[in-house]
């Protein structure tokens, strides 16, 4: 058989195994709350919520569904897209990166995200691939499933998807296929959100809060939620406001507004809630 047929067969077997594992995991969540299956499911969900939302966002990108592009370091693709837009034409290889016009264009931030995440996920993938054969002998224990092995396999798969998406985004950026596109709708939505106003924290707490504010995400909603700070306390309400201080732009109720406005799938709510909670925790 050819290498192509073997590749398709391997992918089919992997999808079948992944589907079986997913159905088994969902079944654990429906088990008796007092059983070990449900307790294991609850622990797994807590671990899932602690995964960096940047990794979850990258893992949600499927390069096979996107355009195949090469490198365009001279900016020819971007120039062609701009000229086509002036002529009123639409180009197939144009991926808009929506952002509110009142905020800076997020493309430099996306470049930093990809440059940091790609090698990080590659190292983690290598680590978990090394741990998988070391945890495989736990399968000899009867009745109890090999939880360490499945955990290593799950994390290796997640890091692989994130690494593959990061390298794919890097190609899209270098080929100037991703085009920052102002979105008046986002501006309108953000203007109506009851966001927390930035306040000037005490001098001894100002530096740690600024250091903890490390926003990183490719989507408009999560990039907005990652610029955050703690709620203003009564003791600091009388202090002057610092325009440069990070503050929380979104809250949990705003997530439903974003999902309805951009017709996002319902499962996006969980990832956006995780991103919002982590952004809030990163600034203390």
Short mmCIF file of N, CA and C in Angstrom, two decimals, residues 9 27 52 71 153 175 212:
data_model
loop_
_atom_site.label_atom_id
_atom_site.label_comp_id
_atom_site.label_asym_id
_atom_site.label_seq_id
_atom_site.Cartn_x
_atom_site.Cartn_y
_atom_site.Cartn_z
N UNK A 9 -5.44 5.64 6.70
CA UNK A 9 -5.85 4.56 7.61
C UNK A 9 -5.48 4.90 9.05
N UNK A 27 -19.42 9.53 29.51
CA UNK A 27 -20.12 8.58 30.36
C UNK A 27 -19.70 8.68 31.81
N UNK A 52 -4.05 26.87 30.05
CA UNK A 52 -3.99 28.24 29.55
C UNK A 52 -4.99 28.43 28.41
N UNK A 71 5.24 31.46 2.18
CA UNK A 71 5.79 32.66 2.80
C UNK A 71 5.72 33.82 1.81
N UNK A 153 -1.30 11.04 27.31
CA UNK A 153 -1.72 11.02 25.91
C UNK A 153 -2.62 12.21 25.60
N UNK A 175 2.79 35.18 5.26
CA UNK A 175 2.28 35.32 3.90
C UNK A 175 1.29 36.48 3.78
N UNK A 212 1.82 41.06 36.18
CA UNK A 212 0.93 39.92 36.01
C UNK A 212 0.02 40.07 34.81
#
